[in-house]
PDB file of C-alpha atoms in Angstrom:
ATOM      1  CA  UNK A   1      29.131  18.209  -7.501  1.00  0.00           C
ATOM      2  CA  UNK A   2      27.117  19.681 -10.730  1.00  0.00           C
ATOM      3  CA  UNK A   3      23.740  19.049 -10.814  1.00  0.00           C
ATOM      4  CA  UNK A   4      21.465  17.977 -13.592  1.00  0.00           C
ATOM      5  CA  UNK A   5      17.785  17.653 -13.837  1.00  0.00           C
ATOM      6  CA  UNK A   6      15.699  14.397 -12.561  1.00  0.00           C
ATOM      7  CA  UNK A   7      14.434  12.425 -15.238  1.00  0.00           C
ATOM      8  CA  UNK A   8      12.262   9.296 -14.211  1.00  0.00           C
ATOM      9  CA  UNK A   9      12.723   5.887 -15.742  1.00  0.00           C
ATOM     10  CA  UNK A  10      10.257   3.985 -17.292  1.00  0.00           C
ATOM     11  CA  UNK A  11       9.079   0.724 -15.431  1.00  0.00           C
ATOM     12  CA  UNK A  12       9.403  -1.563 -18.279  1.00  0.00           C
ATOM     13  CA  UNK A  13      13.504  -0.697 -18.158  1.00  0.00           C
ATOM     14  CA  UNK A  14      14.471  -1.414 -14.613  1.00  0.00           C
ATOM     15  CA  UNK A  15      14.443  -5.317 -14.928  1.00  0.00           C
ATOM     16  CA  UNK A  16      17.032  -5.254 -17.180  1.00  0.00           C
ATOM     17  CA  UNK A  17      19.958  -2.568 -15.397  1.00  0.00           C
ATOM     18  CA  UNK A  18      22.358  -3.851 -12.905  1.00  0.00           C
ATOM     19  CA  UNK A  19      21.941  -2.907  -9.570  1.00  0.00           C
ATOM     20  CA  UNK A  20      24.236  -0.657  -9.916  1.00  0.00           C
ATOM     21  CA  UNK A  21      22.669   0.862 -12.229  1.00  0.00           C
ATOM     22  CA  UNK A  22      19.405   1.540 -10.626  1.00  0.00           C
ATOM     23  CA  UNK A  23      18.857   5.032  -9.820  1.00  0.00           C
ATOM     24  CA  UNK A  24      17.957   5.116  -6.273  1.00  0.00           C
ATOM     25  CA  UNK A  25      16.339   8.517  -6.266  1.00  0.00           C
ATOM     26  CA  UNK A  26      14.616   8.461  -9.325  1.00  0.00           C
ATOM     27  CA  UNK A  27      12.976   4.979  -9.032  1.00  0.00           C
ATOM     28  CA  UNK A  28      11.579   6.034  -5.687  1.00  0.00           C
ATOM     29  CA  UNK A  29      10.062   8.894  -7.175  1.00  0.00           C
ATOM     30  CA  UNK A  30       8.583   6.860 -10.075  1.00  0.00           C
ATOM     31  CA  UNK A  31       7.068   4.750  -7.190  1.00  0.00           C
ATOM     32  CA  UNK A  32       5.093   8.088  -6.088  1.00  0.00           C
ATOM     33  CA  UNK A  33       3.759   8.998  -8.703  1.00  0.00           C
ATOM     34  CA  UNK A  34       2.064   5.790  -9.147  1.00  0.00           C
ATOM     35  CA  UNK A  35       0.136   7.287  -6.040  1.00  0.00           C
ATOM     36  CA  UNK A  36       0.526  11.007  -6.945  1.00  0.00           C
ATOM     37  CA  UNK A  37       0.089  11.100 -11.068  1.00  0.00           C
ATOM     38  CA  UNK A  38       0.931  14.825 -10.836  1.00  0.00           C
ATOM     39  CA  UNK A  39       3.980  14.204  -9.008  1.00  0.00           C
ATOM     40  CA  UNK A  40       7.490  16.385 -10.458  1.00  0.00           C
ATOM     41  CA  UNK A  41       9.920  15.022  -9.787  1.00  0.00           C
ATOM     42  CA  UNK A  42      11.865  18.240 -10.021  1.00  0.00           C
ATOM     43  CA  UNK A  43      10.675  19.879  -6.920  1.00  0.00           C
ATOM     44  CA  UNK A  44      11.957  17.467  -5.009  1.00  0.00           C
ATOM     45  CA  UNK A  45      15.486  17.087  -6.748  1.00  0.00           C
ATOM     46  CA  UNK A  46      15.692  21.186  -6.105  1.00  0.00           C
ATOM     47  CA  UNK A  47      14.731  20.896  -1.865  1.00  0.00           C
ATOM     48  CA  UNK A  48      17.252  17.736  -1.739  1.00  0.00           C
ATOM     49  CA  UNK A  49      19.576  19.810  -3.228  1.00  0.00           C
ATOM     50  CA  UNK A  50      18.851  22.816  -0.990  1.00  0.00           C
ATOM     51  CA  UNK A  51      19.921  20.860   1.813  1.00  0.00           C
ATOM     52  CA  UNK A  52      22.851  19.989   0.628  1.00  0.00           C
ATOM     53  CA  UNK A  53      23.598  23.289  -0.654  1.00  0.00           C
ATOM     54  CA  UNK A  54      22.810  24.715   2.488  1.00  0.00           C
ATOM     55  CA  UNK A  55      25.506  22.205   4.317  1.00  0.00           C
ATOM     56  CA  UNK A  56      27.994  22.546   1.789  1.00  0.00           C
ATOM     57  CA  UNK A  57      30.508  24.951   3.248  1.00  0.00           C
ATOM     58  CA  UNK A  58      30.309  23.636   6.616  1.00  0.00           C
ATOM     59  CA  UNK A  59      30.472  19.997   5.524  1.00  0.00           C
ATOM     60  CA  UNK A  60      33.709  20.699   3.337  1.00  0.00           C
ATOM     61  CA  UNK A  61      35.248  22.257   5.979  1.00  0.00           C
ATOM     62  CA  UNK A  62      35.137  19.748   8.531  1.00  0.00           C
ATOM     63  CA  UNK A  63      37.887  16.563   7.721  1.00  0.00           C
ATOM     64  CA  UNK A  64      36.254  13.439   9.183  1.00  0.00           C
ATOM     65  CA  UNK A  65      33.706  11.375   8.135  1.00  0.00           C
ATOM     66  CA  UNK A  66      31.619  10.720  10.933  1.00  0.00           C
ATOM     67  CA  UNK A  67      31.417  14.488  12.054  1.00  0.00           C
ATOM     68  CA  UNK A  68      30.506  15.398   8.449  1.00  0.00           C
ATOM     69  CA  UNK A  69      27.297  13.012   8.465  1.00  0.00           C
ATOM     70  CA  UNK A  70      26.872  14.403  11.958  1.00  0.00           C
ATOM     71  CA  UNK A  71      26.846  17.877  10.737  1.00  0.00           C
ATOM     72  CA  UNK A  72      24.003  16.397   8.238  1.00  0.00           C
ATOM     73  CA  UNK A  73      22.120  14.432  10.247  1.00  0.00           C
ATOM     74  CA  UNK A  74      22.113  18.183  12.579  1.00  0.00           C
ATOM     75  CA  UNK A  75      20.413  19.888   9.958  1.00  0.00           C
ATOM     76  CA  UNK A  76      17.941  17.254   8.484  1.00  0.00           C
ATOM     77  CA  UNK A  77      16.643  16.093  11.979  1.00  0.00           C
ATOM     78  CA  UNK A  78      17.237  19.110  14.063  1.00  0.00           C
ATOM     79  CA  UNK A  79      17.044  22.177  12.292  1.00  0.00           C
ATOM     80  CA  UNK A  80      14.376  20.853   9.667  1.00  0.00           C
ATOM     81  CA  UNK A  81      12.743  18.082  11.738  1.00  0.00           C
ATOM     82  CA  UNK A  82      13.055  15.468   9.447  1.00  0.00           C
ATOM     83  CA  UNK A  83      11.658  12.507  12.020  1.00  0.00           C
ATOM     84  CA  UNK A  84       9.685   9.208  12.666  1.00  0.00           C
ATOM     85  CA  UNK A  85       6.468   8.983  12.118  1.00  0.00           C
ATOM     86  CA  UNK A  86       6.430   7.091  15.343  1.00  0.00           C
ATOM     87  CA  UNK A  87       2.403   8.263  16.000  1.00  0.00           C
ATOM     88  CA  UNK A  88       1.226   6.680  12.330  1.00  0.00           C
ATOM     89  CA  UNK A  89       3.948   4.166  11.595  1.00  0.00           C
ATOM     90  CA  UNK A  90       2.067   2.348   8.987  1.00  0.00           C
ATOM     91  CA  UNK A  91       1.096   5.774   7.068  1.00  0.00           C
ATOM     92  CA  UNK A  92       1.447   4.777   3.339  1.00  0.00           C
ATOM     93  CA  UNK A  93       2.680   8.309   3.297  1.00  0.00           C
ATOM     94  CA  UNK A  94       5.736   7.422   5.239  1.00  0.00           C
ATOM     95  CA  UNK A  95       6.694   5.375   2.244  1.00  0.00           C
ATOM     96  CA  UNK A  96       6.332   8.171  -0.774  1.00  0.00           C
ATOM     97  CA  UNK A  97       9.195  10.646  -0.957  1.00  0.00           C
ATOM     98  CA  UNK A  98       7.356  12.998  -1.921  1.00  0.00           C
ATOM     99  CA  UNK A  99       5.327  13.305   0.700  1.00  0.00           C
ATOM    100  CA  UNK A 100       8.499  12.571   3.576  1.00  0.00           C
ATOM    101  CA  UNK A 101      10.239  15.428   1.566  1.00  0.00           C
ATOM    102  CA  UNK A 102       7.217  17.746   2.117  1.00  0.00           C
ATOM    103  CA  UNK A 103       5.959  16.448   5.650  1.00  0.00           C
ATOM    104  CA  UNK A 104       9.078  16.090   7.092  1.00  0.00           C
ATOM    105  CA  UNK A 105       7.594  12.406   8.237  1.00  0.00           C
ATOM    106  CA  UNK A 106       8.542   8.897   7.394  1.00  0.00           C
ATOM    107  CA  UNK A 107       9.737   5.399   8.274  1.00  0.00           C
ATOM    108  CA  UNK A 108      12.827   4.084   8.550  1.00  0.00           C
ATOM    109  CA  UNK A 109      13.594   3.216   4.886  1.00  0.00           C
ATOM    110  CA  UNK A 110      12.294   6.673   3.465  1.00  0.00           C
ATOM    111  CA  UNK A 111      14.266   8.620   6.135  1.00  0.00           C
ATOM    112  CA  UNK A 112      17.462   6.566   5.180  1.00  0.00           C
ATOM    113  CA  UNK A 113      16.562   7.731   1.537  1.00  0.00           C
ATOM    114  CA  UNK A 114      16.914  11.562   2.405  1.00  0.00           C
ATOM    115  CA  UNK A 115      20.000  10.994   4.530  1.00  0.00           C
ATOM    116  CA  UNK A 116      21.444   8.868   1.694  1.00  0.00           C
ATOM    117  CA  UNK A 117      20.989  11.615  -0.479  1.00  0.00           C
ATOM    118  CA  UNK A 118      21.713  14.694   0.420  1.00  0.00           C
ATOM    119  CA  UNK A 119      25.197  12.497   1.779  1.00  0.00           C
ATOM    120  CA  UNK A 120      26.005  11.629  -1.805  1.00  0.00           C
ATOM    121  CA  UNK A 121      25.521  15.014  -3.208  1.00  0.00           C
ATOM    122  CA  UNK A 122      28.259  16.311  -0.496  1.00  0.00           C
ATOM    123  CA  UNK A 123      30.557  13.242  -1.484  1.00  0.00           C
ATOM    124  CA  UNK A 124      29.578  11.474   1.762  1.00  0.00           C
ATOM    125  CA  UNK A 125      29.417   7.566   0.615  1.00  0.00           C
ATOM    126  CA  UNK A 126      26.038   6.846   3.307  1.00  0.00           C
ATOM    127  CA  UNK A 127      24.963   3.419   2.247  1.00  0.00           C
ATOM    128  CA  UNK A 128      21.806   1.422   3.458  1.00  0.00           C
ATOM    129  CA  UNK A 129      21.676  -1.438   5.688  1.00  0.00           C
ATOM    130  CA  UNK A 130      18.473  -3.948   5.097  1.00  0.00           C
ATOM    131  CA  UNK A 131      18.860  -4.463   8.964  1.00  0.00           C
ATOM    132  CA  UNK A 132      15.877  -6.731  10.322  1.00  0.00           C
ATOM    133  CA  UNK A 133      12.955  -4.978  11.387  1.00  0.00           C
ATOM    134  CA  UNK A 134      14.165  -1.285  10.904  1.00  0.00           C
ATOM    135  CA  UNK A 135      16.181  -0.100   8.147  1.00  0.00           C
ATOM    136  CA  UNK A 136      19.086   1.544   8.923  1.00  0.00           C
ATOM    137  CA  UNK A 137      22.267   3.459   7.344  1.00  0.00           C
ATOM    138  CA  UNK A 138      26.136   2.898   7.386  1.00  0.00           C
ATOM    139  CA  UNK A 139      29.655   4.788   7.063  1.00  0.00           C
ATOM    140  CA  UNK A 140      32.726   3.486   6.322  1.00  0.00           C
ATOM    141  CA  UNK A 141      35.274   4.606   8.783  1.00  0.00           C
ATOM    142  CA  UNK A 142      38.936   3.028   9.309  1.00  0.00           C
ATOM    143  CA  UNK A 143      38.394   0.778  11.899  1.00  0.00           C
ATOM    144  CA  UNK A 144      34.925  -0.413  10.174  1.00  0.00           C
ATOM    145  CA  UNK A 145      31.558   1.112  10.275  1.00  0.00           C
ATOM    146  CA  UNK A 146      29.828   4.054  12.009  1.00  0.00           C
ATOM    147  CA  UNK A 147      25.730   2.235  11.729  1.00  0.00           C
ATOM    148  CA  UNK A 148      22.992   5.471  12.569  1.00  0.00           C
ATOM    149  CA  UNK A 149      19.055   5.054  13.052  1.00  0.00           C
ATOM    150  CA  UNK A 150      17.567   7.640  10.488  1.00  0.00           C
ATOM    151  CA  UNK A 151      14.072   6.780  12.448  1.00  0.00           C
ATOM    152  CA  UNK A 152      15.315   8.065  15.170  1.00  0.00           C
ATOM    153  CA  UNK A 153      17.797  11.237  14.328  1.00  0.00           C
ATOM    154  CA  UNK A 154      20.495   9.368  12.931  1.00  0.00           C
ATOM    155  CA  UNK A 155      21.673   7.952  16.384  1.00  0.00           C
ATOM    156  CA  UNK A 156      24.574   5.754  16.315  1.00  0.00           C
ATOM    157  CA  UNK A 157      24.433   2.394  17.257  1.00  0.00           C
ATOM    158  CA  UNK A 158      27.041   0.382  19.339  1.00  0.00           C
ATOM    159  CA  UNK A 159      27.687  -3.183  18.440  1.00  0.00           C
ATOM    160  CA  UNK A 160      25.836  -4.155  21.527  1.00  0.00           C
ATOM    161  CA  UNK A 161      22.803  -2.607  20.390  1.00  0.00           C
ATOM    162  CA  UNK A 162      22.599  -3.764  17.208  1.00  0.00           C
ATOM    163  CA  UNK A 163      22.971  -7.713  18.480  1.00  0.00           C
ATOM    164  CA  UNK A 164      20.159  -6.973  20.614  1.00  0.00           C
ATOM    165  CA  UNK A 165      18.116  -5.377  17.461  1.00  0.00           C
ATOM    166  CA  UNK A 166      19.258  -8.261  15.528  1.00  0.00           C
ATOM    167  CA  UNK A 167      18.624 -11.195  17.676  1.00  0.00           C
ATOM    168  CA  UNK A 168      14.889  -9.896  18.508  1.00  0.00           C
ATOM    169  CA  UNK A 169      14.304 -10.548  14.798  1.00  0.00           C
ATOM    170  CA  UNK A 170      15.809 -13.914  14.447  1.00  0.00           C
ATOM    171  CA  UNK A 171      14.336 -15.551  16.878  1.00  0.00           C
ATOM    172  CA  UNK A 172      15.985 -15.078  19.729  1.00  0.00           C
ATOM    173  CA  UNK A 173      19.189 -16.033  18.860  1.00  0.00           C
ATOM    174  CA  UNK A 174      22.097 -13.558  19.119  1.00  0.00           C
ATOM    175  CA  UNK A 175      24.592 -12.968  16.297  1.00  0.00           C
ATOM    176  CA  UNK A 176      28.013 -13.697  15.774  1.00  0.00           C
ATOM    177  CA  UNK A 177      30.678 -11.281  14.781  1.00  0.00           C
ATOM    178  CA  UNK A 178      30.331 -12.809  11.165  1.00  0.00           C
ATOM    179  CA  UNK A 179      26.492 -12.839  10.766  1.00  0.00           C
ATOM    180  CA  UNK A 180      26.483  -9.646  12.526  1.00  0.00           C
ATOM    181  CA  UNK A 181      28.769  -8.657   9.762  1.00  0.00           C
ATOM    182  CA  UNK A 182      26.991 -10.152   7.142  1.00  0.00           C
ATOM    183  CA  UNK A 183      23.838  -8.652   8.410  1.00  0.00           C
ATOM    184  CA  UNK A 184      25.350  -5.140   7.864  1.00  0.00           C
ATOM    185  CA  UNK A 185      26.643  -5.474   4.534  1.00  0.00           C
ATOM    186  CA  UNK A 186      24.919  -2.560   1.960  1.00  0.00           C
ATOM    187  CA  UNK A 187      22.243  -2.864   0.385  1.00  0.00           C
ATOM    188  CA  UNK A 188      22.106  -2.956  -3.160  1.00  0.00           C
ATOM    189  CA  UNK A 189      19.342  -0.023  -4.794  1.00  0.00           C
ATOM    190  CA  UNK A 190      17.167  -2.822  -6.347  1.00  0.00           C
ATOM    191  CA  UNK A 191      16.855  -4.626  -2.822  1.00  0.00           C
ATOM    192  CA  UNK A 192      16.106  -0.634  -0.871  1.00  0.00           C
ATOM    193  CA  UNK A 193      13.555  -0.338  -3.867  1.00  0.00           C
ATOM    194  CA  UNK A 194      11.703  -3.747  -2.892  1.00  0.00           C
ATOM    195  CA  UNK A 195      11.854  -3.237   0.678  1.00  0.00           C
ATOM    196  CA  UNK A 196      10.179  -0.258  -0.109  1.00  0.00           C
ATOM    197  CA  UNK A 197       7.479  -2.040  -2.042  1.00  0.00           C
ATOM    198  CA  UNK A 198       6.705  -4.806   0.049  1.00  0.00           C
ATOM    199  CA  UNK A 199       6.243  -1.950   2.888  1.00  0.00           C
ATOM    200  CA  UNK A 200       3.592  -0.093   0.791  1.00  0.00           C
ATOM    201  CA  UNK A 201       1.889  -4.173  -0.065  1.00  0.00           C
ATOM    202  CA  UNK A 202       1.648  -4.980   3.431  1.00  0.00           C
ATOM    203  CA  UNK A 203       0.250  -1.618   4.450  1.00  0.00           C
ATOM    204  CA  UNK A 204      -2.298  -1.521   1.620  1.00  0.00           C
ATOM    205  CA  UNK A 205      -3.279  -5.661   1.864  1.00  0.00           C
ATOM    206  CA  UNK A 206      -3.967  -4.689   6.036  1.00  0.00           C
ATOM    207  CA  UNK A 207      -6.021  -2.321   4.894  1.00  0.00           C
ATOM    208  CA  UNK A 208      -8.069  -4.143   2.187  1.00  0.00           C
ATOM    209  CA  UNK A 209      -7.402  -1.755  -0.577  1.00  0.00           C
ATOM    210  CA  UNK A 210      -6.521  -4.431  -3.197  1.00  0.00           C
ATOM    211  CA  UNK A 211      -5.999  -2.761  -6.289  1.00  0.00           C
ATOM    212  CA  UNK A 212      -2.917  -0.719  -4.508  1.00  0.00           C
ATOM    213  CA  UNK A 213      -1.954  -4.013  -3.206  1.00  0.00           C
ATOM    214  CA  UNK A 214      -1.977  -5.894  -6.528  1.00  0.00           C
ATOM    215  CA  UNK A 215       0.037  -2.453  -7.856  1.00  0.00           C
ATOM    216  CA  UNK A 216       2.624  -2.783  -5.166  1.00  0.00           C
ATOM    217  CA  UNK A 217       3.540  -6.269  -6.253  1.00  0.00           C
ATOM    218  CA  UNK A 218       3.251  -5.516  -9.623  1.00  0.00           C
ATOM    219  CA  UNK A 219       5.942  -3.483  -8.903  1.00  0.00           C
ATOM    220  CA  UNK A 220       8.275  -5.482  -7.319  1.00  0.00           C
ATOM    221  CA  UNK A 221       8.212  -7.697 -10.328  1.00  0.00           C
ATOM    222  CA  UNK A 222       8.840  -4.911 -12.827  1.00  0.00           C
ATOM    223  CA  UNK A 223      11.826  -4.755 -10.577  1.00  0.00           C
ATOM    224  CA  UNK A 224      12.711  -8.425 -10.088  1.00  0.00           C
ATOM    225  CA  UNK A 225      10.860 -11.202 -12.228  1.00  0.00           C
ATOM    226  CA  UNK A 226      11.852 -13.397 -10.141  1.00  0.00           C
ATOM    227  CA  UNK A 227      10.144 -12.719  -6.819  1.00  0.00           C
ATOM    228  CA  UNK A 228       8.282 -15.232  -6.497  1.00  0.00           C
ATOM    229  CA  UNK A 229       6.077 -13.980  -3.125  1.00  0.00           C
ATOM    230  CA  UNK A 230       5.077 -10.728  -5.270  1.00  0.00           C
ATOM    231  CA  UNK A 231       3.649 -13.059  -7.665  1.00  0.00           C
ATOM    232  CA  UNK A 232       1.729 -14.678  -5.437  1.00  0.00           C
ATOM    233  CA  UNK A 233       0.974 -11.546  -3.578  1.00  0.00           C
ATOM    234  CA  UNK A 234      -0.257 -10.132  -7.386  1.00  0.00           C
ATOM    235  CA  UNK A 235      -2.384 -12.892  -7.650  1.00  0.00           C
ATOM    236  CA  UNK A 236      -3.934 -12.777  -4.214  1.00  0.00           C
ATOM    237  CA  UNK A 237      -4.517  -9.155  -4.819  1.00  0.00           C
ATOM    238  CA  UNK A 238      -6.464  -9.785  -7.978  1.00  0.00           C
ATOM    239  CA  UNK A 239      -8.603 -12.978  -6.703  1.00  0.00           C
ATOM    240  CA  UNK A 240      -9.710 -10.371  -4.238  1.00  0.00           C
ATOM    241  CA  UNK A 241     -10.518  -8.127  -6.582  1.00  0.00           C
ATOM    242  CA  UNK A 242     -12.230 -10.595  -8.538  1.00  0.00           C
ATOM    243  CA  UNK A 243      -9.945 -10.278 -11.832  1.00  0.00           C
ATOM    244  CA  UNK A 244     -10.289 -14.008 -11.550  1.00  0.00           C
ATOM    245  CA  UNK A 245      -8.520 -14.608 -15.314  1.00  0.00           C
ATOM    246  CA  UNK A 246      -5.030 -12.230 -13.381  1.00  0.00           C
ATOM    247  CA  UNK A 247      -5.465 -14.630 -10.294  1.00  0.00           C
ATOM    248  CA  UNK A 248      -5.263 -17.699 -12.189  1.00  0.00           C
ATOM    249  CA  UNK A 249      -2.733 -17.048 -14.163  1.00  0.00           C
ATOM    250  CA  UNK A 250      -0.104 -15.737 -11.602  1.00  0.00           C
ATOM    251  CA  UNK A 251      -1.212 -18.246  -8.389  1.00  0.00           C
ATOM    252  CA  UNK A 252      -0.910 -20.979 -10.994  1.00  0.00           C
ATOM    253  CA  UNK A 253       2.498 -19.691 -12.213  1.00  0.00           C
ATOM    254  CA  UNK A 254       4.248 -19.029  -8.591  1.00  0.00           C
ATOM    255  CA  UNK A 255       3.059 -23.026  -7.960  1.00  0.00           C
ATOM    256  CA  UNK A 256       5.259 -24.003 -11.172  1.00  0.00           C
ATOM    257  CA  UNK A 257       8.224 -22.185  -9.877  1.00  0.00           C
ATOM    258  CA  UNK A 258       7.424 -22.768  -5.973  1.00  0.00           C
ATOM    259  CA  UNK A 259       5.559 -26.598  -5.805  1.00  0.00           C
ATOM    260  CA  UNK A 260       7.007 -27.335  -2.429  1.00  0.00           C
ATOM    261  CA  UNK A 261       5.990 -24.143  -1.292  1.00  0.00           C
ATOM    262  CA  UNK A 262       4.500 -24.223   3.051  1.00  0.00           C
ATOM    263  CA  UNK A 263       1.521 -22.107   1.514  1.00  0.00           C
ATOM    264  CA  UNK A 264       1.222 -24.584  -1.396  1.00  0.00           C
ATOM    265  CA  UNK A 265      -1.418 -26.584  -0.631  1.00  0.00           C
ATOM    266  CA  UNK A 266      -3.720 -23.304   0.129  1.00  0.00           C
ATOM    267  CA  UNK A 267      -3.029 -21.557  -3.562  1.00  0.00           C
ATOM    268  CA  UNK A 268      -4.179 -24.957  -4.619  1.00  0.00           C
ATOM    269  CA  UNK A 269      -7.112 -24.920  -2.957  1.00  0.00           C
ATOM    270  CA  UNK A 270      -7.770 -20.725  -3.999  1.00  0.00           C
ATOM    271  CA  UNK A 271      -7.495 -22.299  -7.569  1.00  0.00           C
ATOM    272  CA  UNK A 272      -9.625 -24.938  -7.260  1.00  0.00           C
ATOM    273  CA  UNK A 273     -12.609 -22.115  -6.007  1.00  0.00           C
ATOM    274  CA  UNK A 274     -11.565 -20.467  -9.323  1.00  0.00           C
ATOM    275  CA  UNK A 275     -11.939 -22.497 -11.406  1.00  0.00           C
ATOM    276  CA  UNK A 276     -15.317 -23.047 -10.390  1.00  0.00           C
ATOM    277  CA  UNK A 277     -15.993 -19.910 -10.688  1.00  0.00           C
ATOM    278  CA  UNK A 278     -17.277 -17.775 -13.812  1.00  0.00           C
ATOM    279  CA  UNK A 279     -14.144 -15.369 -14.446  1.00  0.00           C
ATOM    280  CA  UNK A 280     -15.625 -12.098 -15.296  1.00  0.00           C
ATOM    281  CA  UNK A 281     -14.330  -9.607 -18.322  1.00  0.00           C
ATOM    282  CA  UNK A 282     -11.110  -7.099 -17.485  1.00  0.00           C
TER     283      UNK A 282
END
């Protein structure tokens, strides 16, 4: 596969491209350097492709699928030691590539990012799976899919498993063959992106740092418009940082589109306080 240089995109573009048109890669760079303004992006496009340059001949070689990605997942988890940053899960490290890529630590989503990628560049189609509570990765195989844990190594997953996984997230209730199915369907680049977003809001809003909190949902709706919860979560973000003019405007906005909403009745009343309050200059 040739290889080009990594250009980023530009936020103000990505509303507008089809999901499949969303570069994966890139876009979670871009998200980086929101955190790391000195970020280049192409340092890490060369060690991504060092990996997969490294398993190139061995990985062409070898005719099936699912011993090809377990060739990869070899190298990334046991000869590099990619792994999960099971001691500081909610790290917002885990959830910058650059910093997985250099660390060699991440969360479930970020690790899935790395497999993903150095998969694609050897012609291995790895997609994404926006499983309930921990993000995982898929395979097409002939007789349907070969699901791995990138938190964990890139251990496959039995069926049985995976209902258990699943049905401790939806309350209690085990799945179906179909919504089982369903459940494991790809997921699209602009839905990885968010995940990875809302993620870095929740770390950053647990830890009271607002203004990367407002940023995160900014984000989101740079990528979707129509998320209505980032808007809220925008506002909430900037009532907290006392941009009280922000707050008004998008908590007054996510009640137009979302009136019947179960928090409803609370924005109202955080609108109310503002509006008897004196909005200072931004």
């Amino acid at each position: 596969m040739p290889h080009t240089s990594l250009t980023l995109p530009h936020w103000d573009d990505l509303a507008g491209l089809a999901d499949e048109a969303l570069p994966l890669l890139s876009t979670a760079l871009l998200i980086a350097r929101d955190e790391y303004p000195e970020l280049e992006p192409a340092r890490y496009d060369r060690l991504l492709q060092a990996h997969a340059d490294h398993l190139r001949v061995e990985v062409e070689a070898i005719a099936e699928w699912p011993l090809k990605v377990a060739a990869i997942n070899h190298h990334l988890f046991n000869e590099l030691g990619y792994s999960g940053n099971h001691d500081a899960y909610y790290d917002p490290r885990n959830s910058y590539l650059n910093e997985v890529v250099t660390r060699r630590l991440g969360n479930p989503i970020s690790l899935a990012l790395v497999q993903m990628e150095v998969s694609r560049r050897l012609d291995l189609p790895l997609e994404g799976i926006s499983f309930p509570g921990h993000f995982l990765v898929r395979l097409p195989v002939d007789e349907g899919v070969l699901v791995m844990d990138p938190f964990n190594g890139g251990r496959p997953l039995g069926v049985d498993e995976l209902r258990e996984r699943a049905r401790s997230n939806l309350g209690g209730e085990t799945p179906d063959d179909q919504v089982l199915a369903q459940i494991l369907d790809p997921a699209p680049p602009r839905a990885i992106l968010m995940r990875i977003l809302r993620n870095l809001h929740g770390v950053y809003a647990e830890r009271e740092e607002w203004d990367r909190a407002a940023r995160s949902a900014d984000r989101i709706l740079k990528l979707a418009p129509d998320q209505n919860d980032a808007l809220r979560d925008r506002g909430l973000a900037y009532l907290h940082l006392d941009h009280l003019a922000g707050a008004r405007a998008d908590l007054s906005r996510y009640l137009q589109r979302e009136p019947d909403a179960s928090d409803a009745a609370e924005v109202r009343g955080q609108l109310v306080d503002i509006g008897s309050a004196r909005a200072p200059l931004h």
